[in-house]
Coordinates of C-alpha atoms in Angstrom, one line a residue:
Chain A
X16 CA 3.4 60.1 -19.7
X17 CA 6.2 60.9 -20.2
X18 CA 8.0 60.6 -23.4
X19 CA 11.5 61.8 -22.8
X20 CA 13.3 60.8 -19.6
X21 CA 16.1 62.9 -17.8
X22 CA 18.7 60.6 -17.5
X23 CA 19.8 59.3 -20.9
X24 CA 22.6 56.6 -21.3
X25 CA 24.0 57.8 -24.7
X26 CA 25.3 61.0 -25.8
X27 CA 24.0 62.5 -29.2
X28 CA 26.9 61.5 -31.6
X29 CA 26.6 57.8 -30.1
X30 CA 22.7 57.9 -31.1
X31 CA 23.1 59.5 -34.4
X32 CA 25.8 57.1 -35.2
X33 CA 23.0 54.0 -34.3
X34 CA 20.4 55.9 -35.7
X35 CA 22.0 56.2 -39.3
X36 CA 23.0 52.4 -39.0
X37 CA 19.1 51.5 -37.5
X38 CA 18.2 53.1 -40.4
X39 CA 20.2 51.6 -43.4
X40 CA 19.2 48.4 -42.1
X41 CA 15.5 49.1 -41.6
X42 CA 15.7 50.3 -45.4
X43 CA 17.5 47.1 -46.6
X44 CA 15.0 44.7 -45.0
X45 CA 11.7 47.0 -45.5
X46 CA 12.2 47.6 -49.3
X47 CA 13.6 44.3 -50.0
X48 CA 9.6 43.5 -51.2
X49 CA 10.4 46.1 -54.0
X50 CA 7.8 47.4 -56.1
X51 CA 6.5 51.0 -56.5
X52 CA 3.4 53.2 -55.8
X53 CA 1.9 52.1 -52.3
X54 CA 4.5 49.4 -51.4
X55 CA 7.3 51.9 -52.0
X56 CA 5.0 54.4 -49.8
X57 CA 4.8 51.2 -47.2
X58 CA 8.6 50.4 -47.1
X59 CA 9.4 54.2 -46.5
X60 CA 6.8 54.5 -43.8
X61 CA 7.9 51.5 -42.2
X62 CA 11.6 52.4 -42.3
X63 CA 10.6 56.0 -40.9
X64 CA 8.7 54.7 -37.8
X65 CA 10.8 51.7 -37.0
X66 CA 13.9 54.0 -37.3
X67 CA 12.0 56.6 -35.2
X68 CA 11.1 54.6 -32.8
X69 CA 14.9 53.1 -32.7
X70 CA 16.3 56.2 -32.1
X71 CA 13.7 56.9 -29.1
X72 CA 14.8 53.7 -27.7
X73 CA 18.2 55.0 -27.4
X74 CA 18.3 58.6 -26.9
X75 CA 14.8 59.6 -25.4
X76 CA 15.8 58.4 -22.0
X77 CA 12.8 56.1 -21.7
X78 CA 14.0 53.2 -23.2
X79 CA 11.6 50.5 -21.8
X80 CA 8.8 53.0 -22.6
X81 CA 10.1 53.1 -26.4
X82 CA 10.7 49.6 -26.4
X83 CA 7.4 48.7 -25.4
X84 CA 6.1 50.9 -28.3
X85 CA 8.5 49.0 -30.6
X86 CA 7.1 45.7 -29.3
X87 CA 3.3 46.4 -29.7
X88 CA 3.7 47.6 -32.8
X89 CA 5.4 44.5 -34.1
X90 CA 2.5 42.6 -32.3
X91 CA -0.5 44.7 -34.3
X92 CA 1.4 45.0 -37.5
X93 CA 1.7 41.3 -37.8
X94 CA -1.6 40.0 -37.5
X95 CA -3.5 42.0 -40.2
X96 CA -0.5 41.1 -42.5
X97 CA -0.6 37.2 -41.8
X98 CA -4.4 37.0 -41.6
X99 CA -4.9 38.6 -45.0
X100 CA -1.9 36.6 -46.4
X101 CA -3.6 33.5 -45.5
X102 CA -7.2 34.7 -46.9
X103 CA -5.6 35.5 -50.0
X104 CA -3.7 32.1 -50.0
X105 CA -6.4 29.8 -48.8
X106 CA -9.6 31.8 -49.2
X107 CA -10.1 31.2 -45.3
X108 CA -8.0 32.0 -41.8
X109 CA -8.8 28.3 -40.9
X110 CA -6.7 25.4 -41.3
X111 CA -8.1 23.4 -43.6
X112 CA -7.5 19.7 -44.4
X113 CA -5.8 20.2 -47.3
X114 CA -3.5 22.8 -45.5
X115 CA -2.6 20.3 -43.5
X116 CA -2.1 17.2 -45.6
X117 CA -0.1 19.8 -48.4
X118 CA 2.0 20.6 -45.3
X119 CA 1.3 24.5 -45.7
X120 CA 0.8 25.7 -42.2
X121 CA 3.1 28.5 -41.2
X122 CA 6.0 27.3 -38.5
X123 CA 6.1 30.0 -35.5
X124 CA 8.4 30.1 -33.1
X125 CA 6.5 29.0 -30.1
X126 CA 6.5 25.2 -31.9
X127 CA 10.1 24.8 -31.3
X128 CA 10.6 23.2 -28.4
X129 CA 8.0 20.7 -29.5
X130 CA 9.6 19.8 -33.0
X131 CA 13.1 19.6 -31.7
X132 CA 13.2 16.4 -30.1
X133 CA 11.4 14.1 -32.5
X134 CA 13.3 16.3 -35.5
X135 CA 16.5 15.3 -34.1
X136 CA 15.6 11.5 -33.2
X137 CA 13.4 10.5 -35.9
X138 CA 14.2 13.1 -38.7
X139 CA 10.4 13.5 -38.9
X140 CA 8.8 16.8 -38.6
X141 CA 5.5 16.8 -36.1
X142 CA 4.1 19.6 -37.3
X143 CA 2.0 20.3 -41.0
X144 CA 4.6 22.6 -42.1
X145 CA 7.5 22.4 -44.8
X146 CA 11.2 22.4 -43.7
X147 CA 12.4 24.5 -46.6
X148 CA 10.8 26.5 -49.9
X149 CA 8.0 28.3 -47.9
X150 CA 7.2 31.5 -46.7
X151 CA 7.2 30.5 -43.3
X152 CA 9.4 27.0 -43.5
X153 CA 11.0 25.3 -40.4
X154 CA 14.7 25.6 -40.8
X155 CA 14.6 29.3 -41.6
X156 CA 12.8 30.1 -38.3
X157 CA 15.0 27.8 -36.5
X158 CA 18.2 29.6 -38.0
X159 CA 17.0 32.9 -36.9
X160 CA 16.2 31.2 -33.8
X161 CA 19.6 29.6 -33.4
X162 CA 21.4 33.1 -33.8
X163 CA 19.0 35.1 -32.0
X164 CA 19.2 32.5 -28.8
X165 CA 23.3 32.9 -28.9
X166 CA 23.2 36.4 -29.2
X167 CA 20.1 38.0 -27.3
X168 CA 19.1 35.0 -25.6
X169 CA 15.8 35.1 -24.0
X170 CA 15.8 39.1 -25.1
X171 CA 13.7 37.4 -27.9
X172 CA 10.7 37.7 -25.5
X173 CA 10.4 41.3 -25.2
X174 CA 12.3 42.4 -28.4
X175 CA 11.4 39.8 -31.6
X176 CA 8.3 37.9 -30.8
X177 CA 5.2 38.6 -33.0
X178 CA 2.7 37.9 -29.8
X179 CA 4.7 39.6 -26.9
X180 CA 3.4 42.8 -28.2
X181 CA 0.0 41.7 -27.2
X182 CA 0.0 41.1 -23.3
X183 CA 2.9 43.5 -23.0
X184 CA 0.2 46.1 -24.6
X185 CA -2.1 45.3 -22.0
X186 CA -0.4 44.8 -19.1
X187 CA 0.2 48.6 -19.3
X188 CA -3.5 49.6 -19.3
X189 CA -4.6 49.8 -16.0
X190 CA -2.7 52.4 -13.6
X191 CA -2.7 50.3 -10.6
X192 CA -2.6 46.4 -10.5
X193 CA -5.8 44.6 -9.0
X194 CA -4.1 41.2 -8.5
X195 CA -0.9 41.7 -6.6
X196 CA 1.9 39.1 -8.5
X197 CA 5.0 40.6 -6.5
X198 CA 5.1 37.9 -3.9
X199 CA 3.8 35.2 -6.3
X200 CA 4.5 31.9 -5.6
X201 CA 7.4 30.0 -6.6
X202 CA 5.4 27.0 -8.6
X203 CA 3.4 29.9 -10.9
X204 CA 6.7 32.0 -11.1
X205 CA 8.0 28.7 -13.0
X206 CA 4.7 27.7 -14.6
X207 CA 6.2 28.1 -17.9
X208 CA 8.9 25.2 -17.3
X209 CA 5.8 23.3 -16.2
X210 CA 4.5 24.0 -19.6
X211 CA 7.7 23.5 -21.5
X212 CA 8.0 19.7 -19.6
X213 CA 4.4 19.0 -20.6
X214 CA 4.3 20.2 -24.1
X215 CA 7.5 18.5 -24.9
X216 CA 6.6 15.3 -23.3
X217 CA 2.8 15.0 -24.7
X218 CA 4.3 16.0 -28.5
X219 CA 7.0 13.0 -28.3
X220 CA 4.4 10.8 -26.9
X221 CA 1.7 12.0 -29.4
X222 CA 3.8 13.2 -32.4
X223 CA 2.2 16.1 -32.6
X224 CA 2.5 19.9 -31.5
X225 CA 0.1 19.7 -28.3
X226 CA 0.4 23.1 -27.5
X227 CA -1.1 24.5 -31.0
X228 CA -3.5 21.7 -31.1
X229 CA -4.9 22.5 -27.5
X230 CA -3.6 25.6 -26.1
X231 CA -2.0 28.6 -28.0
X232 CA -4.0 31.7 -26.7
X233 CA -2.7 33.5 -30.1
X234 CA -5.0 31.1 -32.3
X235 CA -7.5 33.8 -32.1
X236 CA -5.0 36.4 -33.8
X237 CA -3.3 33.7 -36.5
X238 CA -5.0 30.8 -38.0
X239 CA -7.1 28.0 -36.3
X240 CA -9.2 24.7 -37.4
X241 CA -12.9 25.3 -38.2
X242 CA -15.3 23.5 -35.6
X243 CA -16.3 20.4 -37.1
X244 CA -17.0 18.3 -33.8
X245 CA -16.3 18.1 -30.0
X246 CA -12.5 18.1 -30.1
X247 CA -12.2 21.2 -32.3
X248 CA -15.0 22.9 -30.6
X249 CA -12.9 22.2 -26.9
X250 CA -10.2 23.4 -28.6
X251 CA -11.5 26.9 -30.1
X252 CA -12.9 27.4 -26.4
X253 CA -9.5 26.7 -24.6
X254 CA -8.4 29.1 -27.4
X255 CA -11.0 32.1 -26.6
X256 CA -10.6 31.1 -22.8
X257 CA -6.6 31.6 -23.1
X258 CA -6.7 34.7 -25.2
X259 CA -9.0 36.7 -23.3
X260 CA -7.5 35.2 -19.9
X261 CA -3.8 35.3 -19.9
X262 CA -3.2 37.6 -22.8
X263 CA -6.2 40.3 -22.0
X264 CA -7.9 40.0 -18.2
X265 CA -4.9 38.7 -16.4
X266 CA -2.3 41.4 -17.9
X267 CA -4.9 44.2 -17.2
X268 CA -5.6 42.9 -13.3
X269 CA -1.9 42.3 -12.6
X270 CA 0.1 45.4 -15.0
X271 CA 2.1 42.0 -15.6
X272 CA 2.7 40.1 -18.8
X273 CA 1.4 37.6 -17.5
X274 CA 1.2 34.9 -20.2
X275 CA 4.5 35.3 -21.3
X276 CA 5.8 35.0 -17.6
X277 CA 3.7 32.3 -16.6
X278 CA 2.5 30.1 -19.6
X279 CA 4.9 30.3 -22.8
X280 CA 6.6 27.2 -23.2
X281 CA 8.7 29.0 -25.7
X282 CA 9.9 31.5 -23.1
X283 CA 10.9 28.9 -20.8
X284 CA 13.1 27.0 -22.8
X285 CA 14.8 30.6 -23.5
X286 CA 15.4 31.0 -20.4
X287 CA 17.0 27.5 -20.1
X288 CA 19.6 28.2 -23.1
X289 CA 19.9 31.9 -22.0
X290 CA 23.4 31.2 -20.7
X291 CA 24.4 30.5 -24.1
X292 CA 23.9 34.1 -24.8
X293 CA 26.3 36.8 -25.0
X294 CA 24.5 39.7 -23.0
X295 CA 23.0 39.6 -19.4
X296 CA 21.0 42.0 -17.1
X297 CA 23.5 42.7 -14.2
X298 CA 22.3 43.8 -10.7
X299 CA 25.0 45.7 -8.7
X300 CA 24.5 45.2 -4.6
X301 CA 26.7 48.1 -3.8
X302 CA 24.7 50.4 -5.9
X303 CA 21.2 49.6 -4.6
X304 CA 19.3 51.4 -2.6
X305 CA 16.6 48.5 -1.9
X306 CA 13.8 50.8 -3.0
X307 CA 12.3 47.5 -4.8
X308 CA 11.2 49.9 -7.5
X309 CA 13.0 47.2 -10.1
X310 CA 11.2 44.8 -8.4
X311 CA 7.7 46.5 -9.0
X312 CA 8.7 47.2 -12.4
X313 CA 9.5 43.7 -13.8
X314 CA 6.9 42.6 -16.0
X315 CA 7.9 38.7 -16.0
X316 CA 8.2 38.6 -12.5
X317 CA 12.0 37.6 -12.6
X318 CA 12.6 40.1 -9.7
X319 CA 11.8 39.5 -6.1
X320 CA 12.6 41.1 -3.2
X321 CA 14.2 38.4 -1.6
X322 CA 16.9 38.4 -4.5
X323 CA 17.5 42.0 -3.8
X324 CA 18.0 41.6 -0.1
X325 CA 20.0 39.2 -0.6
X326 CA 22.5 41.3 -2.7
X327 CA 22.4 38.7 -6.0
X328 CA 24.1 39.8 -8.9
X329 CA 21.3 38.7 -11.4
X330 CA 17.7 38.4 -11.4
X331 CA 15.6 34.8 -12.0
X332 CA 16.4 33.1 -15.4
X333 CA 13.2 34.0 -16.9
X334 CA 14.2 37.8 -17.5
X335 CA 13.7 38.8 -20.9
X336 CA 15.8 41.5 -20.8
X337 CA 13.1 44.2 -21.7
X338 CA 14.9 46.8 -19.6
X339 CA 12.1 47.8 -17.4
X340 CA 14.5 47.9 -14.2
X341 CA 17.4 49.4 -16.2
X342 CA 14.7 52.7 -16.8
X343 CA 13.0 52.1 -13.1
X344 CA 16.5 52.1 -11.0
X345 CA 17.5 55.6 -9.8
X346 CA 21.1 54.5 -8.8
X347 CA 21.7 52.4 -11.8
X348 CA 22.1 49.6 -10.1
X349 CA 20.5 47.4 -12.9
X350 CA 22.3 47.5 -16.7
X351 CA 23.0 45.2 -19.4
X352 CA 26.4 43.6 -19.6
X353 CA 28.4 41.4 -21.4
X354 CA 27.6 37.4 -20.2
X355 CA 31.4 36.5 -20.3
X356 CA 33.6 39.8 -20.3
X357 CA 33.9 41.7 -17.5
X358 CA 36.9 43.4 -17.5
X359 CA 37.6 47.3 -18.4
X360 CA 35.0 48.8 -21.0
X361 CA 36.7 49.3 -24.4
X362 CA 37.6 52.8 -24.8
X363 CA 36.6 54.1 -21.8
X364 CA 36.8 57.8 -21.2
X365 CA 40.1 59.1 -20.0
X366 CA 41.9 62.2 -19.6
X367 CA 43.8 63.5 -22.4
X368 CA 45.9 66.8 -22.6
X369 CA 44.5 68.6 -25.3
X370 CA 46.1 72.0 -26.2
X371 CA 49.3 71.2 -25.0
X372 CA 52.5 70.8 -27.1
X373 CA 54.0 68.0 -25.1
X374 CA 55.5 65.8 -27.3
X375 CA 53.6 66.8 -30.5
X376 CA 56.4 68.8 -31.7
X377 CA 56.0 72.0 -33.6
X378 CA 55.1 73.0 -36.7
X379 CA 52.9 71.6 -38.9
X380 CA 53.3 68.1 -37.9
X381 CA 52.7 69.3 -34.3
X382 CA 49.6 71.2 -35.4
X383 CA 48.4 67.7 -36.9
X384 CA 49.0 65.6 -34.1
X385 CA 47.2 67.9 -31.9
X386 CA 44.4 68.3 -33.9
X387 CA 44.1 64.1 -34.0
X388 CA 44.8 64.1 -30.6
X389 CA 42.1 66.4 -29.8
X390 CA 39.7 64.5 -32.4
X391 CA 40.5 61.2 -30.9
X392 CA 39.9 62.4 -27.3
X393 CA 36.2 63.6 -28.3
X394 CA 35.9 60.2 -30.2
X395 CA 37.1 58.2 -27.8
X396 CA 34.5 58.3 -25.3
X397 CA 31.9 58.1 -28.1
X398 CA 33.1 54.6 -29.7
X399 CA 32.9 53.4 -25.9
X400 CA 29.2 54.2 -26.1
X401 CA 28.9 52.1 -29.1
X402 CA 30.5 49.4 -28.1
X403 CA 29.1 49.5 -24.5
X404 CA 26.9 46.0 -23.5
X405 CA 23.6 48.6 -23.7
X406 CA 24.2 49.9 -27.1
X407 CA 25.7 46.5 -28.3
X408 CA 22.4 44.8 -26.9
X409 CA 19.7 47.4 -27.8
X410 CA 20.9 47.4 -31.5
X411 CA 21.2 44.1 -31.8
X412 CA 17.7 43.2 -30.5
X413 CA 16.3 45.7 -32.6
X414 CA 17.6 44.5 -35.5
X415 CA 16.3 40.7 -34.8
X416 CA 13.1 42.3 -34.2
X417 CA 12.9 44.5 -37.0
X418 CA 14.2 41.5 -39.3
X419 CA 11.2 39.1 -37.9
X420 CA 8.7 42.2 -38.4
X421 CA 9.7 44.5 -41.5
X422 CA 7.8 42.1 -44.1
X423 CA 4.6 41.5 -42.5
X424 CA 4.7 45.4 -41.3
X425 CA 5.5 46.5 -44.9
X426 CA 2.5 44.4 -46.0
X427 CA 0.2 45.7 -43.3
X428 CA 0.8 49.3 -44.0
X429 CA 0.5 48.5 -47.9
X430 CA -2.8 47.1 -47.2
X431 CA -3.7 49.9 -45.2
X432 CA -2.7 52.6 -48.1
X433 CA -4.5 50.1 -51.0
X434 CA -7.3 50.1 -48.3
X435 CA -7.7 54.1 -48.3
X436 CA -7.4 54.2 -52.3
X437 CA -9.4 51.3 -53.4
X438 CA -11.4 49.9 -50.4
X439 CA -9.6 46.6 -50.4
X440 CA -7.4 45.5 -47.7
X441 CA -7.5 41.9 -49.4
X442 CA -7.3 41.2 -52.8
X443 CA -10.6 39.1 -53.0
X444 CA -10.1 38.5 -56.8
X445 CA -7.0 36.4 -55.9
X446 CA -8.7 35.0 -52.6
X447 CA -11.5 33.3 -55.0
X448 CA -8.9 31.8 -57.0
X449 CA -6.6 30.8 -55.0
X450 CA -8.5 29.1 -52.3
X451 CA -7.8 25.7 -51.9
Chain B
X21 CA 15.2 -14.2 -33.7
X22 CA 18.4 -12.3 -33.4
X23 CA 16.7 -10.0 -36.0
X24 CA 14.2 -8.5 -32.8
X25 CA 17.5 -7.4 -31.4
X26 CA 18.6 -5.5 -34.6
X27 CA 14.4 -4.1 -34.8
X28 CA 14.8 -3.0 -31.4
X29 CA 18.1 -1.2 -31.7
X30 CA 17.3 0.5 -34.7
X31 CA 13.7 1.6 -33.8
X32 CA 14.2 2.2 -30.1
X33 CA 14.7 5.7 -30.3
X34 CA 10.9 5.8 -31.2
X35 CA 10.1 3.6 -27.7
X36 CA 12.5 6.3 -26.0
X37 CA 10.2 9.1 -27.6
X38 CA 7.1 7.2 -26.4
X39 CA 7.6 5.5 -23.5
X40 CA 10.2 8.1 -21.8
X41 CA 7.9 10.8 -21.3
X42 CA 5.7 8.6 -18.9
X43 CA 9.2 7.9 -16.9
X44 CA 10.8 11.1 -16.7
X45 CA 8.5 12.9 -14.5
X46 CA 8.7 9.9 -11.8
X47 CA 12.5 10.4 -11.8
X48 CA 12.3 14.1 -11.4
X49 CA 9.3 14.1 -9.0
X50 CA 11.5 13.6 -5.7
X51 CA 14.9 13.8 -5.0
X52 CA 16.6 10.1 -5.0
X53 CA 19.6 8.0 -4.5
X54 CA 21.1 6.3 -7.3
X55 CA 19.7 3.1 -6.1
X56 CA 16.0 4.5 -5.7
X57 CA 16.3 5.7 -9.0
X58 CA 17.6 2.5 -10.5
X59 CA 14.8 1.0 -9.3
X60 CA 12.0 3.0 -10.5
X61 CA 13.9 2.7 -13.8
X62 CA 14.2 -1.1 -13.4
X63 CA 10.3 -1.9 -12.5
X64 CA 9.3 0.5 -15.4
X65 CA 11.5 -1.3 -17.6
X66 CA 10.3 -5.0 -15.8
X67 CA 6.3 -3.9 -16.7
X68 CA 7.2 -3.3 -19.8
X69 CA 9.4 -6.7 -20.6
X70 CA 6.0 -8.1 -18.7
X71 CA 3.5 -7.0 -21.2
X72 CA 6.2 -7.5 -24.5
X73 CA 6.7 -11.2 -23.6
X74 CA 2.6 -11.7 -23.0
X75 CA 1.7 -10.3 -26.4
X76 CA 4.7 -12.0 -27.9
X77 CA 3.6 -15.4 -26.8
X78 CA 0.1 -14.8 -27.4
X79 CA 0.7 -13.4 -31.3
X80 CA 3.6 -16.4 -31.3
X81 CA 0.7 -18.9 -30.5
X82 CA -2.1 -17.8 -32.5
X83 CA 0.4 -16.4 -35.7
X84 CA -2.2 -15.1 -38.3
X85 CA -5.2 -16.3 -37.0
X86 CA -5.3 -12.9 -35.0
X87 CA -5.3 -11.3 -38.3
X88 CA -8.5 -13.1 -39.0
X89 CA -10.6 -13.2 -35.8
X90 CA -9.4 -10.5 -33.7
X91 CA -11.4 -7.2 -34.0
X92 CA -9.5 -5.0 -36.2
X93 CA -10.2 -1.8 -33.7
X94 CA -8.4 -4.1 -31.0
X95 CA -5.2 -2.1 -31.4
X96 CA -7.0 1.3 -31.0
X97 CA -8.9 0.0 -28.1
X98 CA -6.1 -1.3 -26.2
X99 CA -3.7 1.4 -27.3
X100 CA -6.7 4.2 -25.7
X101 CA -7.1 1.7 -22.6
X102 CA -3.4 1.7 -21.9
X103 CA -3.3 5.8 -22.2
X104 CA -6.3 5.4 -19.7
X105 CA -4.0 3.4 -17.3
X106 CA -1.2 5.6 -17.4
X107 CA -3.0 8.9 -17.1
X108 CA -4.9 7.2 -14.4
X109 CA -1.8 5.9 -12.3
X110 CA 0.1 9.6 -13.4
X111 CA -3.0 11.6 -12.0
X112 CA -3.1 9.9 -8.9
X113 CA 0.8 9.8 -8.2
X114 CA 0.7 13.5 -9.2
X115 CA -2.1 14.4 -6.9
X116 CA -0.3 12.4 -3.9
X117 CA 2.4 14.2 -4.1
X118 CA 1.0 17.5 -4.6
X119 CA -1.6 16.5 -1.8
X120 CA 1.4 15.7 0.4
X121 CA 2.5 19.5 0.0
X122 CA -0.9 20.7 0.4
X123 CA -2.1 18.4 3.2
X124 CA -5.3 17.5 1.4
X125 CA -4.9 14.0 -0.1
X126 CA -5.3 10.9 1.4
X127 CA -3.5 9.0 -1.2
X128 CA -0.7 10.8 -0.1
X129 CA 0.9 8.1 2.3
X130 CA -0.6 4.9 0.5
X131 CA 1.1 5.2 -2.9
X132 CA 4.4 3.8 -3.5
X133 CA 6.2 5.3 -6.7
X134 CA 7.6 1.7 -7.7
X135 CA 4.3 0.1 -8.0
X136 CA 3.0 2.8 -10.1
X137 CA 6.4 2.4 -12.4
X138 CA 5.5 -1.1 -12.8
X139 CA 2.2 -0.7 -13.8
X140 CA 3.2 2.4 -16.0
X141 CA 5.7 0.4 -17.8
X142 CA 3.1 -2.9 -18.4
X143 CA 0.5 -0.3 -20.2
X144 CA 3.2 1.3 -21.9
X145 CA 4.3 -1.6 -23.2
X146 CA 0.6 -2.5 -24.3
X147 CA 0.8 1.1 -26.0
X148 CA 1.0 0.1 -29.7
X149 CA 3.6 1.9 -31.6
X150 CA 4.9 2.0 -34.5
X151 CA 8.0 -0.5 -33.9
X152 CA 5.7 -2.4 -31.4
X153 CA 3.9 -3.4 -34.8
X154 CA 6.6 -3.9 -37.0
X155 CA 8.0 -6.7 -33.9
X156 CA 4.0 -8.2 -34.1
X157 CA 4.1 -8.8 -37.8
X158 CA 7.9 -10.4 -37.7
X159 CA 6.1 -13.0 -35.5
X160 CA 2.7 -13.8 -37.1
X161 CA 5.3 -14.5 -39.7
X162 CA 7.1 -16.9 -37.6
X163 CA 4.0 -18.7 -36.6
X164 CA 4.6 -22.3 -37.4
X165 CA 0.6 -23.8 -36.4
X166 CA 2.5 -25.1 -33.1
X167 CA 0.9 -23.4 -30.4
X168 CA 3.9 -24.1 -27.8
X169 CA 6.7 -23.8 -30.4
X170 CA 4.8 -20.6 -31.4
X171 CA 4.6 -19.0 -28.3
X172 CA 8.5 -19.6 -27.2
X173 CA 9.1 -18.2 -30.6
X174 CA 7.6 -15.4 -30.1
X175 CA 8.4 -14.8 -26.6
X176 CA 11.8 -14.8 -27.4
X177 CA 11.6 -12.4 -30.3
X178 CA 10.1 -9.9 -28.0
X179 CA 12.6 -10.6 -25.3
X180 CA 15.3 -9.6 -28.0
X181 CA 13.3 -7.0 -29.4
X182 CA 12.5 -5.4 -25.8
X183 CA 16.9 -5.8 -25.0
X184 CA 17.5 -3.5 -28.2
X185 CA 15.0 -0.7 -27.0
X186 CA 16.2 -0.6 -23.1
X187 CA 19.5 0.7 -24.4
X188 CA 17.9 4.1 -25.3
X189 CA 16.5 3.9 -21.4
X190 CA 19.9 3.8 -19.8
X191 CA 20.6 6.9 -19.7
X192 CA 17.4 7.3 -17.0
X193 CA 19.9 5.9 -14.8
X194 CA 21.3 8.8 -14.7
X195 CA 19.0 11.5 -13.7
X196 CA 20.0 10.5 -9.8
X197 CA 23.7 12.1 -10.6
X198 CA 21.7 15.7 -11.5
X199 CA 22.3 17.8 -8.3
X200 CA 21.6 21.1 -9.6
X201 CA 17.9 23.0 -9.0
X202 CA 16.7 19.3 -7.7
X203 CA 14.1 20.7 -5.6
X204 CA 12.7 23.4 -8.3
X205 CA 12.7 20.5 -10.7
X206 CA 10.7 18.3 -8.8
X207 CA 7.7 21.2 -8.0
X208 CA 7.7 21.4 -11.9
X209 CA 7.7 17.6 -12.5
X210 CA 4.6 17.1 -9.7
X211 CA 3.4 19.6 -11.9
X212 CA 4.0 18.1 -15.6
X213 CA 2.7 14.8 -14.1
X214 CA -0.6 15.9 -13.3
X215 CA -1.0 17.8 -16.4
X216 CA 0.6 14.7 -18.7
X217 CA -2.0 12.6 -16.4
X218 CA -4.9 14.6 -17.7
X219 CA -3.7 14.5 -21.4
X220 CA -3.2 10.8 -21.0
X221 CA -6.9 9.8 -19.6
X222 CA -8.7 12.3 -21.5
X223 CA -7.3 13.2 -25.0
X224 CA -5.5 9.8 -25.4
X225 CA -7.7 7.5 -23.5
X226 CA -11.4 8.8 -23.2
X227 CA -11.6 10.7 -26.3
X228 CA -10.0 8.0 -28.3
X229 CA -12.9 5.4 -27.0
X230 CA -15.4 7.9 -27.5
X231 CA -14.1 8.6 -31.0
X232 CA -13.8 12.6 -30.6

């Protein structure tokens, strides 16, 4: 596997400026937990790790590969911290009656499409969580989701979601696909919309988050109800089949993010709302040689050969802006663009006569003017790069992913350090006292 | 009695939440004109109206006696049977639509969506939701001991209650104005209808009856 590519979109000065910005932002959020000892070491480790990955996304020439590393890192950092936290709070990762009665179930973004309509029309939350005042409260997650939707749109599904890294990672384990989904039928390509319709309508009727109750494949790596009867046994069987079938087996066999592409209702909702986001992936038919490398590389079945042959200028609405096609295209026909701004790029490079006196004047003033003109001539293309849709999108998406994940990443790393020093990953003394 | 109208208007969002999901896939499942779309919505509402009228008249007639003599679990069972009926109808209709496409289902030419809408309307009218319980409890209170007068008063109360809740179904008459992506929407709706059918039948119907 090549960690560096031959084609780099950003110059080193632009990468350095964005890298320093990323480092500063990451340190701000990863260092929020404060404290010394292993907590400080964990904050420093996460800051350096995340920032290094961010710089590689920007400057390695393999943005899609390093985006995947970032995304898988988020997923792998999430579940140890989440589960350990639950054990410390409740004494177990299972959802007990007390958790439900006290509305202490952490709210994850996938529940969003199910709760929005009842929340709007009945002012009631159909999920046993808390609206505010909890570490995973509904309103805080909805606020992050809303801002992310308006900026990166469905980019959430490739940069922010702390579950997506699982099938993204598994989809790259096999060298060749055993199941060819390149010519998948439309009903499968759009099945996530079926899931969205089903879970929204079924949740409205039953006033419960149906997806969480019966279908979520990620229960295995978060929390689940204890088996107390046939219903909970059936739900557990479905969770297990969902995880190993949709998140592990199918991504390995197809080399596609099968769960995200065909099953996730939240992803479908993001697709529908993506038109409100600032960024999009654009196809440029004039530059396209129809090699279909983009179609082969797309992990979410958002590109079809028919689209390319027909000379369309955008992938399907299921595009998660992962950048795989941008990296795969040998002619730069796939790129990030602003959705509502297609004019001349800001600070586009232009020829500036450097060294000629022109109207710069003579003497000290002329020297200063010539120096300023020369400096601006060099800075201008860098400014253009910094304000390009690609740099802005990648930076924004990274910031969202980092903000969502830095807390639990720091917690996981701190726990690892504690485990190495004391042999304890979970603070069992607290768990015994704090179990509900 | 006018209170029934206001009760319907104030709690109708709940009815929309409960009954809307049954009707929505039926409307999107194939491209129809305004008249055909209105007919489906109208028949669904007519089904609800019939169910409400029957329940109103019955409760008005027997009054508070219902609380003394009717088995407490009847509401639970009635609801489960209503979901069984709705689930079965949706499932069969989805199978017919999908079967038509895949040419495997014998039902495909025999089923009429209008009939299904009526059946689903009746069943959803019997699926007891909190506004329904509120209306029923008011009708209990109105009972005078005269079966005929009580049943008329009960039916009248539920008629106004129905009219109040119907306001929230009016937007569904506009579905036929949606022109974009209708083919894709129909494909998705058929699968949604299939899944909802299974969910209503098994999870809200069989599981509730079996006490799972």
